[in-house]
CSV table of C-alpha atoms in Angstrom, one decimal:
chain,number,residue,atom,x,y,z
O,690,MET,CA,55.4,49.3,-7.8
O,691,VAL,CA,52.6,47.0,-8.5
O,692,SER,CA,48.9,48.0,-7.4
O,693,SER,CA,47.6,45.7,-5.3
O,694,GLU,CA,43.4,46.2,-5.4
O,695,GLY,CA,42.4,45.4,-2.1
O,696,ALA,CA,42.9,44.1,1.1
O,697,GLY,CA,41.6,39.9,2.0
O,698,PRO,CA,44.2,37.6,3.4
O,699,VAL,CA,47.6,37.0,2.6
O,700,PRO,CA,49.1,33.8,1.8
O,701,ALA,CA,49.7,31.4,5.4
O,702,ALA,CA,53.8,31.6,4.1
O,703,LEU,CA,54.2,35.1,4.0
O,704,THR,CA,53.7,35.0,8.0
O,705,GLN,CA,55.1,31.7,8.2
O,706,LEU,CA,59.8,31.4,9.0
O,707,SER,CA,61.8,30.7,6.3
O,708,GLU,CA,62.7,26.8,7.2
O,709,ALA,CA,65.3,26.7,4.2
O,710,LEU,CA,66.6,30.1,5.7
O,711,ALA,CA,65.8,29.0,10.0
O,712,ALA,CA,70.5,28.6,9.8
O,713,VAL,CA,70.9,31.5,7.6
O,714,LYS,CA,73.1,34.3,8.8
O,715,LEU,CA,70.7,36.8,6.8
O,716,THR,CA,72.4,39.5,4.7
O,717,VAL,CA,69.8,42.5,5.4
O,718,PRO,CA,70.9,45.7,3.3
O,719,PRO,CA,70.4,48.7,5.5
O,720,ALA,CA,67.3,50.6,5.7
O,721,PRO,CA,67.6,54.0,4.1
O,722,ALA,CA,68.8,57.5,5.0
O,723,ARG,CA,65.3,59.1,6.4
O,724,PHE,CA,64.5,62.3,5.7
O,725,LEU,CA,60.8,63.0,5.6
O,726,ARG,CA,59.0,64.5,9.3
O,727,LEU,CA,55.4,65.8,9.7
O,728,GLU,CA,55.3,69.4,10.6
O,729,TYR,CA,51.5,69.9,13.3
O,730,LEU,CA,50.8,73.4,12.2
O,731,PRO,CA,48.2,75.5,15.0
O,732,GLU,CA,46.0,76.0,12.0
O,733,GLY,CA,44.7,74.0,8.7
O,734,PRO,CA,44.9,76.0,5.6
O,735,ALA,CA,42.6,78.0,4.0
O,736,GLY,CA,41.1,75.4,1.3
O,737,ALA,CA,42.8,72.7,2.5
O,738,ALA,CA,40.0,70.1,2.9
O,739,ALA,CA,38.3,70.7,-0.5
O,740,ASP,CA,41.7,70.9,-2.6
O,741,SER,CA,43.1,68.1,-1.4
O,742,GLU,CA,42.0,65.7,-3.5
O,743,LEU,CA,43.3,67.8,-6.6
O,744,ALA,CA,46.7,68.8,-5.0
O,745,ARG,CA,48.3,65.9,-6.1
O,746,GLY,CA,51.7,67.3,-8.2
O,747,PRO,CA,52.4,66.5,-11.7
O,748,LEU,CA,50.1,64.4,-13.1
O,749,PRO,CA,50.7,62.1,-15.9
O,750,LEU,CA,50.6,63.1,-19.9
O,751,ALA,CA,48.2,65.8,-18.1
O,752,ASP,CA,46.5,68.2,-20.8
O,753,GLY,CA,44.7,70.5,-19.0
O,754,PRO,CA,43.5,71.2,-15.0
O,755,VAL,CA,41.4,69.6,-12.6
O,756,CYS,CA,37.9,69.9,-12.2
O,757,ARG,CA,35.6,67.8,-10.9
O,758,ALA,CA,33.2,67.6,-13.8
O,759,PRO,CA,29.3,66.9,-12.5
O,760,VAL,CA,27.6,63.8,-13.1
O,761,LEU,CA,25.4,64.9,-15.8
O,762,ARG,CA,23.6,60.7,-16.4
O,763,ALA,CA,24.7,57.6,-14.8
O,764,GLU,CA,23.5,54.9,-16.8
O,765,ARG,CA,23.9,50.8,-15.7
O,766,LEU,CA,24.7,48.5,-19.3
O,767,THR,CA,24.3,44.7,-17.5
O,768,ALA,CA,21.0,43.5,-16.0
O,769,PRO,CA,21.3,42.7,-12.7
O,770,GLN,CA,22.0,38.8,-13.8
O,771,ALA,CA,25.1,39.9,-16.2
O,772,LEU,CA,28.2,38.8,-14.1
O,773,LYS,CA,29.7,42.2,-13.6
O,774,THR,CA,28.5,46.0,-13.4
O,775,VAL,CA,29.1,48.4,-16.1
O,776,TRP,CA,28.7,51.8,-15.7
O,777,ALA,CA,28.1,54.5,-19.1
O,778,VAL,CA,28.6,58.0,-16.8
O,779,THR,CA,28.0,61.0,-19.0
O,780,LEU,CA,30.4,64.2,-17.5
O,781,ASP,CA,30.0,68.3,-17.8
O,782,GLY,CA,33.2,68.7,-20.0
O,783,SER,CA,33.6,72.0,-20.1
O,784,GLY,CA,36.2,72.8,-17.2
O,785,LEU,CA,38.3,70.2,-18.8
O,786,GLY,CA,40.6,73.1,-21.0
O,787,GLY,CA,40.4,71.4,-23.9
O,788,ARG,CA,38.3,68.5,-26.4
O,789,VAL,CA,38.5,65.3,-25.3
O,790,GLU,CA,37.8,63.4,-28.9
O,791,ALA,CA,36.8,60.1,-28.7
O,792,GLY,CA,39.1,56.6,-27.4
O,793,ASP,CA,41.1,59.8,-25.8
O,794,THR,CA,41.6,59.3,-22.3
O,795,VAL,CA,41.1,61.3,-19.1
O,796,GLY,CA,42.6,60.8,-15.8
O,797,VAL,CA,40.6,60.1,-12.7
O,798,LEU,CA,41.3,61.0,-9.4
O,799,CYS,CA,40.3,58.8,-6.2
O,800,PRO,CA,40.6,58.3,-3.2
O,801,ASN,CA,41.8,55.8,-1.2
O,802,SER,CA,38.2,54.2,1.2
O,803,ALA,CA,38.1,55.6,4.2
O,804,GLU,CA,37.7,52.2,5.9
O,805,GLU,CA,40.9,51.2,5.0
O,806,VAL,CA,42.9,54.6,5.6
O,807,ALA,CA,41.6,54.6,9.2
O,808,GLN,CA,43.0,51.2,9.2
O,809,LEU,CA,46.1,52.7,8.2
O,810,LEU,CA,46.4,55.2,10.8
O,811,ARG,CA,45.6,52.7,13.6
O,812,LEU,CA,48.9,50.9,11.9
O,813,THR,CA,51.0,53.9,12.5
O,814,GLY,CA,50.0,55.5,15.4
O,815,ALA,CA,48.5,58.5,13.9
O,816,GLU,CA,45.7,58.4,15.0
O,817,GLU,CA,44.8,60.6,17.5
O,818,ARG,CA,45.8,63.3,15.0
O,819,ALA,CA,44.9,62.3,11.4
O,820,ASP,CA,42.6,66.0,11.2
O,821,THR,CA,45.1,67.6,13.1
O,822,PRO,CA,46.8,70.4,9.5
O,823,CYS,CA,49.8,69.4,9.4
O,824,ARG,CA,53.0,70.1,6.3
O,825,VAL,CA,55.6,67.7,5.5
O,826,THR,CA,60.1,68.3,5.7
O,827,LEU,CA,63.4,67.4,4.9
O,828,ILE,CA,64.5,66.0,8.9
O,829,PRO,CA,67.1,68.8,8.6
O,830,GLU,CA,70.4,66.1,9.5
O,831,THR,CA,69.0,63.5,6.9
O,832,ALA,CA,71.8,61.7,5.2
O,833,LYS,CA,69.8,61.7,2.2
O,834,LYS,CA,71.7,62.8,-1.0
O,835,ALA,CA,69.5,65.6,-2.1
O,836,ALA,CA,66.7,64.9,-0.3
O,837,ARG,CA,63.6,66.8,-1.7
O,838,VAL,CA,60.3,66.6,0.0
O,839,PRO,CA,57.9,65.2,-2.5
O,840,ALA,CA,55.5,67.1,-5.0
O,841,HIS,CA,52.8,64.7,-4.0
O,842,LEU,CA,53.6,66.0,-0.6
O,843,GLU,CA,54.2,69.7,-0.4
O,844,ALA,CA,50.6,71.4,0.1
O,845,PRO,CA,49.6,71.3,3.8
O,846,ASP,CA,47.0,68.9,4.7
O,847,THR,CA,46.1,66.0,7.3
O,848,PRO,CA,47.3,62.9,8.0
O,849,ARG,CA,43.8,61.1,7.3
O,850,ARG,CA,43.9,63.7,3.7
O,851,LEU,CA,47.3,62.9,2.9
O,852,LEU,CA,47.1,58.5,3.3
O,853,THR,CA,43.4,59.4,1.8
O,854,HIS,CA,44.7,61.3,-1.6
O,855,ARG,CA,48.0,60.7,-2.0
O,856,LEU,CA,49.5,57.9,-1.7
O,857,ASP,CA,48.7,54.5,-2.6
O,858,VAL,CA,48.8,52.0,0.3
O,859,ARG,CA,48.0,49.3,-1.7
O,860,ALA,CA,51.1,50.0,-3.5
O,861,VAL,CA,53.2,46.4,-3.6
O,862,PRO,CA,55.8,47.7,-1.2
O,863,LYS,CA,59.7,47.7,-2.1
O,864,LYS,CA,62.3,46.5,-0.6
O,865,PRO,CA,63.5,50.0,1.2
O,866,LEU,CA,60.3,49.8,2.3
O,867,LEU,CA,61.1,45.7,4.2
O,868,GLN,CA,64.1,46.5,5.5
O,869,ALA,CA,63.1,49.0,7.2
O,870,LEU,CA,59.9,47.8,8.7
O,871,PRO,CA,62.1,44.9,10.9
O,872,ALA,CA,63.2,47.8,13.8
O,873,HIS,CA,59.3,48.7,13.7
O,874,THR,CA,58.7,45.7,15.2
O,875,ALA,CA,58.2,44.1,18.2
O,876,ASP,CA,57.4,40.1,18.2
O,877,ALA,CA,60.7,37.9,18.0
O,878,ARG,CA,59.0,35.7,15.2
O,879,GLN,CA,57.6,39.1,12.7
O,880,ARG,CA,60.5,40.6,13.1
O,881,ARG,CA,62.5,37.9,11.4
O,882,ARG,CA,60.5,37.0,9.1
O,883,LEU,CA,60.3,40.7,7.7
O,884,GLU,CA,64.5,40.0,8.0
O,885,GLU,CA,63.8,37.1,5.5
O,886,LEU,CA,61.6,38.4,3.2
O,887,ALA,CA,64.0,41.8,3.4
O,888,SER,CA,67.0,39.9,2.9
O,889,ARG,CA,69.8,38.9,0.3
O,890,GLN,CA,68.9,35.5,0.7
O,891,GLY,CA,65.6,35.7,0.9
O,892,GLY,CA,64.7,37.7,-2.4
O,893,ALA,CA,62.8,34.4,-4.7
O,894,GLU,CA,60.3,34.6,-1.3
O,895,TYR,CA,60.3,38.5,-1.5
O,896,LEU,CA,59.2,37.5,-5.6
O,897,GLN,CA,56.8,35.1,-4.8
O,898,LEU,CA,55.0,35.7,-1.9
O,899,VAL,CA,55.1,40.4,-1.3
O,900,ARG,CA,55.7,41.2,-5.3
O,901,ALA,CA,53.4,38.1,-7.9
O,902,GLY,CA,50.7,37.7,-5.0
O,903,GLY,CA,50.0,41.3,-5.0
O,904,VAL,CA,50.4,42.0,-1.2
O,905,GLY,CA,50.4,45.9,-0.8
O,906,THR,CA,51.5,47.7,1.4
O,907,LEU,CA,48.5,47.8,4.4
O,908,ARG,CA,48.3,44.1,4.5
O,909,LEU,CA,51.8,43.7,4.9
O,910,LEU,CA,51.2,45.2,7.8
O,911,ALA,CA,47.6,44.0,9.1
O,912,ALA,CA,49.8,40.4,8.5
O,913,PHE,CA,52.5,41.4,11.1
O,914,PRO,CA,50.4,43.0,13.6
O,915,SER,CA,53.3,44.2,16.1
O,916,CYS,CA,54.8,46.2,13.1
O,917,ARG,CA,54.7,49.6,14.0
O,918,PRO,CA,56.0,52.0,11.4
O,919,PRO,CA,55.4,55.7,11.4
O,920,LEU,CA,54.0,57.9,9.1
O,921,GLU,CA,56.4,59.5,7.9
O,922,LEU,CA,58.3,56.4,6.4
O,923,LEU,CA,54.9,55.7,4.6
O,924,LEU,CA,55.3,58.9,3.7
O,925,GLU,CA,59.1,58.3,2.1
O,926,GLN,CA,58.2,55.1,0.8
O,927,LEU,CA,54.7,54.3,-0.8
O,928,PRO,CA,54.0,55.6,-4.5
O,929,PRO,CA,51.9,58.8,-5.1
O,930,LEU,CA,47.9,57.3,-5.4
O,931,ALA,CA,47.8,57.6,-9.3
O,932,PRO,CA,44.9,58.9,-11.1
O,933,ARG,CA,42.9,56.1,-12.5
O,934,PRO,CA,42.6,56.3,-17.5
O,935,TYR,CA,39.4,56.6,-18.6
O,936,SER,CA,39.0,56.3,-22.6
O,937,ALA,CA,36.0,58.9,-24.3
O,938,SER,CA,33.0,57.0,-25.4
O,939,SER,CA,31.5,60.2,-27.0
O,940,SER,CA,32.2,62.3,-29.8
O,941,PRO,CA,32.7,66.5,-28.7
O,942,ARG,CA,30.8,67.3,-32.4
O,943,LEU,CA,28.0,64.8,-31.7
O,944,HIS,CA,27.6,66.3,-27.7
O,945,PRO,CA,29.6,69.3,-27.3
O,946,GLY,CA,30.6,69.6,-23.5
O,947,ARG,CA,30.0,66.7,-22.8
O,948,LEU,CA,31.8,63.2,-22.1
O,949,ARG,CA,30.7,59.7,-21.2
O,950,ILE,CA,32.8,57.2,-19.7
O,951,VAL,CA,32.0,53.6,-19.1
O,952,PHE,CA,33.3,50.8,-16.5
O,953,SER,CA,33.6,47.4,-15.5
O,954,VAL,CA,33.2,47.5,-11.5
O,955,VAL,CA,35.7,44.5,-10.6
O,956,GLU,CA,35.2,42.3,-7.9
O,957,GLU,CA,37.6,39.9,-7.9
O,958,PRO,CA,40.2,39.3,-6.3
O,959,ALA,CA,38.9,42.1,-4.6
O,960,ARG,CA,36.8,45.3,-5.4
O,961,GLY,CA,39.0,48.0,-7.5
O,962,LEU,CA,39.7,51.2,-6.2
O,963,CYS,CA,38.0,53.8,-8.4
O,964,THR,CA,35.9,51.2,-9.8
O,965,GLY,CA,34.6,50.4,-6.9
O,966,TRP,CA,34.8,54.3,-4.7
O,967,LEU,CA,32.3,55.2,-9.1
O,968,ASP,CA,29.7,52.8,-8.2
O,969,GLY,CA,29.2,53.8,-4.6
O,970,LEU,CA,28.9,57.3,-5.1
O,971,LEU,CA,26.9,56.2,-8.3
O,972,ARG,CA,25.0,54.2,-6.2
O,973,ALA,CA,24.1,56.6,-3.3
O,974,ALA,CA,23.4,59.6,-5.4
O,975,GLY,CA,21.2,57.6,-7.2
O,976,PRO,CA,19.4,58.7,-10.6
O,977,GLN,CA,21.2,62.2,-12.1
O,978,PRO,CA,18.2,63.8,-14.2
O,979,GLU,CA,20.6,65.2,-17.6
O,980,GLU,CA,18.7,68.1,-17.3
O,981,GLU,CA,18.7,68.6,-13.1
O,982,PRO,CA,22.5,67.8,-12.5
O,983,GLY,CA,23.0,66.6,-9.0
O,984,SER,CA,26.2,68.2,-6.9
O,985,LEU,CA,27.8,64.8,-7.9
O,986,THR,CA,30.9,65.3,-9.5
O,987,VAL,CA,33.3,63.5,-10.5
O,988,PRO,CA,37.7,64.8,-10.3
O,989,VAL,CA,39.0,64.6,-13.3
O,990,TYR,CA,41.2,65.8,-16.4
O,991,ARG,CA,42.3,65.7,-19.6
O,992,ARG,CA,45.8,63.5,-21.3
O,993,ARG,CA,47.4,63.7,-24.1
O,994,PRO,CA,45.8,62.9,-27.2
O,995,GLY,CA,47.6,59.4,-28.3
O,996,GLN,CA,46.8,57.6,-30.9
O,997,PHE,CA,43.6,55.9,-30.5
O,998,ARG,CA,41.8,57.8,-32.4
O,999,LEU,CA,39.8,58.7,-35.8
O,1000,PRO,CA,42.9,60.7,-38.2
O,1001,GLN,CA,42.3,64.2,-38.0
O,1002,THR,CA,41.3,64.3,-42.2
O,1003,ASP,CA,38.1,63.4,-43.5
O,1004,GLU,CA,40.2,61.6,-46.4
O,1005,GLU,CA,42.4,59.9,-44.0
O,1006,ALA,CA,39.3,58.6,-41.7
O,1007,ALA,CA,37.1,57.4,-44.8
O,1008,ARG,CA,39.5,54.8,-45.2
O,1009,PRO,CA,37.9,50.8,-44.5
O,1010,LEU,CA,37.2,50.8,-40.6
O,1011,LEU,CA,37.4,47.3,-38.9
O,1012,MET,CA,37.1,47.8,-34.8
O,1013,VAL,CA,37.1,45.0,-32.8
O,1014,ALA,CA,36.3,44.5,-29.2
O,1015,ALA,CA,35.1,42.7,-25.8
O,1016,GLY,CA,33.3,44.1,-22.8
O,1017,THR,CA,34.4,47.5,-22.0
O,1018,GLY,CA,36.6,47.3,-24.8
O,1019,LEU,CA,33.8,48.4,-26.9
O,1020,ALA,CA,33.4,52.4,-25.5
O,1021,PRO,CA,36.0,54.5,-27.3
O,1022,LEU,CA,35.0,52.6,-30.4
O,1023,ALA,CA,31.2,53.8,-29.3
O,1024,GLY,CA,32.6,57.1,-29.0
O,1025,MET,CA,33.9,57.1,-32.9
O,1026,LEU,CA,31.0,55.9,-34.4
O,1027,GLN,CA,29.2,58.6,-33.2
O,1028,GLU,CA,32.2,60.8,-34.5
O,1029,ARG,CA,32.0,58.9,-37.7
O,1030,ARG,CA,28.2,60.3,-37.4
O,1031,ALA,CA,28.3,63.2,-36.4
O,1032,ARG,CA,30.8,63.6,-39.6
O,1033,ARG,CA,29.4,62.0,-41.8
O,1034,LEU,CA,32.3,60.2,-42.9
O,1035,ALA,CA,31.2,57.3,-45.5
O,1036,GLY,CA,33.4,53.6,-46.1
O,1037,PRO,CA,32.5,50.5,-45.3
O,1038,ALA,CA,32.7,49.9,-41.0
O,1039,TRP,CA,33.2,46.6,-40.3
O,1040,LEU,CA,32.2,45.8,-36.1
O,1041,VAL,CA,32.8,42.4,-33.9
O,1042,PHE,CA,31.9,43.0,-30.2
O,1043,GLY,CA,32.0,40.0,-28.2
O,1044,CYS,CA,30.4,40.0,-24.6
O,1045,ARG,CA,28.7,37.0,-22.3
O,1046,SER,CA,25.2,37.5,-23.1
O,1047,ARG,CA,22.7,38.9,-25.6
O,1048,GLU,CA,20.2,39.4,-22.8
O,1049,HIS,CA,22.8,40.4,-20.1
O,1050,ASP,CA,26.1,42.2,-21.1
O,1051,TYR,CA,26.0,43.1,-24.5
O,1052,LEU,CA,27.1,47.3,-24.6
O,1053,PHE,CA,25.6,50.0,-26.4
O,1054,ARG,CA,23.1,47.6,-28.2
O,1055,ASP,CA,20.3,50.4,-29.0
O,1056,GLU,CA,23.2,53.0,-30.0
O,1057,LEU,CA,24.7,50.2,-32.1
O,1058,GLU,CA,21.8,49.6,-34.0
O,1059,ALA,CA,21.4,53.3,-34.5
O,1060,ALA,CA,24.8,53.8,-35.8
O,1061,GLN,CA,23.9,50.8,-38.1
O,1062,ARG,CA,20.3,52.7,-39.6
O,1063,HIS,CA,22.6,56.1,-40.3
O,1064,GLY,CA,25.2,54.6,-42.5
O,1065,ALA,CA,28.3,54.9,-39.7
O,1066,LEU,CA,28.2,50.7,-39.0
O,1067,THR,CA,27.9,48.8,-42.5
O,1068,ARG,CA,27.9,45.7,-40.8
O,1069,LEU,CA,27.8,44.0,-36.6
O,1070,ASP,CA,28.8,40.9,-36.2
O,1071,ALA,CA,27.9,40.7,-32.0
O,1072,VAL,CA,29.7,36.8,-30.5
O,1073,PHE,CA,28.0,35.4,-27.3
O,1074,SER,CA,30.6,33.1,-25.7
O,1075,ARG,CA,28.1,31.9,-23.2
O,1076,ALA,CA,25.2,31.8,-25.8
O,1077,GLY,CA,25.1,27.7,-25.3
O,1078,GLY,CA,27.1,24.9,-27.3
O,1079,PRO,CA,30.8,25.4,-28.1
O,1080,GLN,CA,32.0,29.1,-26.6
O,1081,ARG,CA,32.2,31.3,-29.6
O,1082,TYR,CA,34.6,34.5,-29.0
O,1083,VAL,CA,35.6,37.4,-32.1
O,1084,GLN,CA,38.8,35.7,-32.7
O,1085,HIS,CA,36.7,33.5,-34.0
O,1086,VAL,CA,34.9,35.7,-36.6
O,1087,LEU,CA,38.3,37.2,-38.1
O,1088,SER,CA,39.0,33.5,-38.3
O,1089,GLU,CA,35.8,32.9,-40.0
O,1090,GLU,CA,36.4,35.9,-42.7
O,1091,SER,CA,40.6,35.4,-43.2
O,1092,GLU,CA,39.8,36.2,-46.9
O,1093,ARG,CA,37.8,39.0,-46.4
O,1094,LEU,CA,39.9,40.3,-43.3
O,1095,ALA,CA,43.2,40.7,-45.5
O,1096,ARG,CA,41.9,41.8,-48.6
O,1097,TRP,CA,40.2,44.6,-45.9
O,1098,LEU,CA,44.0,45.1,-44.7
O,1099,LEU,CA,46.6,44.4,-47.9
O,1100,GLU,CA,44.1,45.7,-50.7
O,1101,ASP,CA,41.4,48.8,-48.9
O,1102,ARG,CA,44.4,49.5,-45.6
O,1103,ALA,CA,41.5,49.3,-44.0
O,1104,LEU,CA,41.9,51.0,-40.6
O,1105,LEU,CA,42.6,48.3,-37.8
O,1106,TYR,CA,41.0,48.7,-33.6
O,1107,VAL,CA,40.9,46.3,-31.3
O,1108,CYS,CA,40.2,47.4,-27.5
O,1109,GLY,CA,40.0,45.2,-25.1
O,1110,ASP,CA,42.2,42.4,-22.8
O,1111,ALA,CA,45.3,42.1,-23.6
O,1112,ARG,CA,46.4,38.4,-23.1
O,1113,GLY,CA,43.3,36.2,-24.0
O,1114,MET,CA,40.9,38.0,-27.0
O,1115,ALA,CA,43.9,40.8,-28.3
O,1116,ALA,CA,46.8,38.1,-28.1
O,1117,GLY,CA,44.2,36.1,-30.0
O,1118,VAL,CA,42.7,38.4,-32.7
O,1119,GLU,CA,46.3,39.3,-33.8
O,1120,GLU,CA,47.4,35.9,-33.9
O,1121,VAL,CA,44.3,35.6,-36.4
O,1122,VAL,CA,45.6,38.8,-38.6
O,1123,VAL,CA,49.4,37.1,-38.7
O,1124,GLU,CA,47.7,33.3,-40.3
O,1125,ALA,CA,45.5,35.5,-42.7
O,1126,VAL,CA,47.8,37.7,-43.9
O,1127,ALA,CA,49.9,34.5,-44.0
O,1128,GLN,CA,47.7,32.5,-46.4
O,1129,ALA,CA,46.7,35.7,-49.3
O,1130,LYS,CA,50.2,36.4,-49.5
O,1131,GLY,CA,51.3,32.8,-49.0
O,1132,VAL,CA,54.6,34.1,-47.3
O,1133,PRO,CA,55.8,32.1,-43.1
O,1134,LEU,CA,54.5,33.4,-39.9
O,1135,ASP,CA,57.9,34.8,-39.2
O,1136,GLU,CA,56.9,37.1,-42.5
O,1137,ALA,CA,53.2,37.8,-42.0
O,1138,LYS,CA,53.8,38.3,-38.4
O,1139,ALA,CA,56.7,40.8,-39.8
O,1140,THR,CA,53.9,42.8,-41.6
O,1141,VAL,CA,51.4,42.7,-39.1
O,1142,LYS,CA,54.2,44.7,-36.7
O,1143,GLN,CA,54.3,47.2,-39.2
O,1144,MET,CA,50.8,47.5,-40.1
O,1145,GLN,CA,51.4,48.6,-35.9
O,1146,LYS,CA,53.9,50.7,-36.8
O,1147,ASP,CA,52.5,53.1,-39.7
O,1148,GLY,CA,49.3,53.2,-37.2
O,1149,GLN,CA,47.6,51.1,-39.7
O,1150,TYR,CA,46.9,48.2,-36.6
O,1151,LYS,CA,46.2,50.7,-33.4
O,1152,GLN,CA,45.1,48.8,-29.9
O,1153,ASP,CA,44.2,49.6,-26.8
O,1154,VAL,CA,45.1,47.2,-24.2
O,1155,TRP,CA,45.2,45.9,-20.4
O,1156,SER,CA,45.8,42.8,-18.5
């Protein structure tokens, strides 16, 4: 399922009957067989309230236990005038069960918002028993083959906490859920419209208005107010609430037991689930003195190491290093510079970093300048896209330095790390690299592309990008 960040208004066309389908006898596949029920308990299991947020079943790429990591420090990296709010949060990582190297990722377990959970409890008619202990069990006579209680729903809890910590209530509904909703819709026009979206004939409208429009389950139900599905149907059809991955922006060698993560608060098209939650926690808690940490904690776990990290041997890590980032893509690279300093790695290191403004969102400026003084960084090109005059981005610097770029990659076997937006920055950087390789080798672009793809395959050219 596609996750929809937010619960704003839906397109008007979503709820309007289709003129093209008005005279069509719809073919709606049968609703999926029901298989879950809620069994309410006389007393809650001990510790359910405390452990609910951690009882999510198997976690993606988990390489250690979930711990509630105390917040040691929280620093806003951007000025109030900046377009986005960016935080750097330092956590006590001693409970993660192992070191998290710079560039590795951790998973943060965020909850759904209390307001959205309360709205969904009303829409499903579960409001009165929202805080009653319960467990999810199988319907004995279910027709579903190989039915089982999903792992993320096995632990007893309450309806409110199930929706808060276990289900992705913003997930875009797949067809099976849509096929089940008309039976729970009282208004005839609304029921017909849901049948259109669930039908084979309405497949194009479903793709355009629901999936491409990012209309999550909560927004969909709010748009069809006479639709009142039982909570058990959502337990069956909604995916688990996924942890959000964040890159380590610190070196465990330079700062043992500490883990720094960086995030930008998502506000458009709606407030981000995890970043909005973290932002609210930090603002409510106020300053957290590192020598006297408060009670603020973040549920987090260590994920299996990936390839976006410095080589483990000093010989490989001493190869020339070229790092390219925009915005919060700088986070893991800042951690790698700490790592170079801690390991006393020699060799040239060149960073090209882009942001909007030198005054408002130049992240880690003091830290980068300190890395230059210590020799961990030998060249720094900061590019500001809103500095007046023609807009400049990181790919413009690389294009102007195409000869150096090609020499580093082809002759010096430099390691290239690119982190940031996939469609804009990262795609633009790859295009410049291909052109530089083509020009240096005197070959067509297709051959240069193959060379660059081989660099990526061999681990010389690493990317950590997102859409």
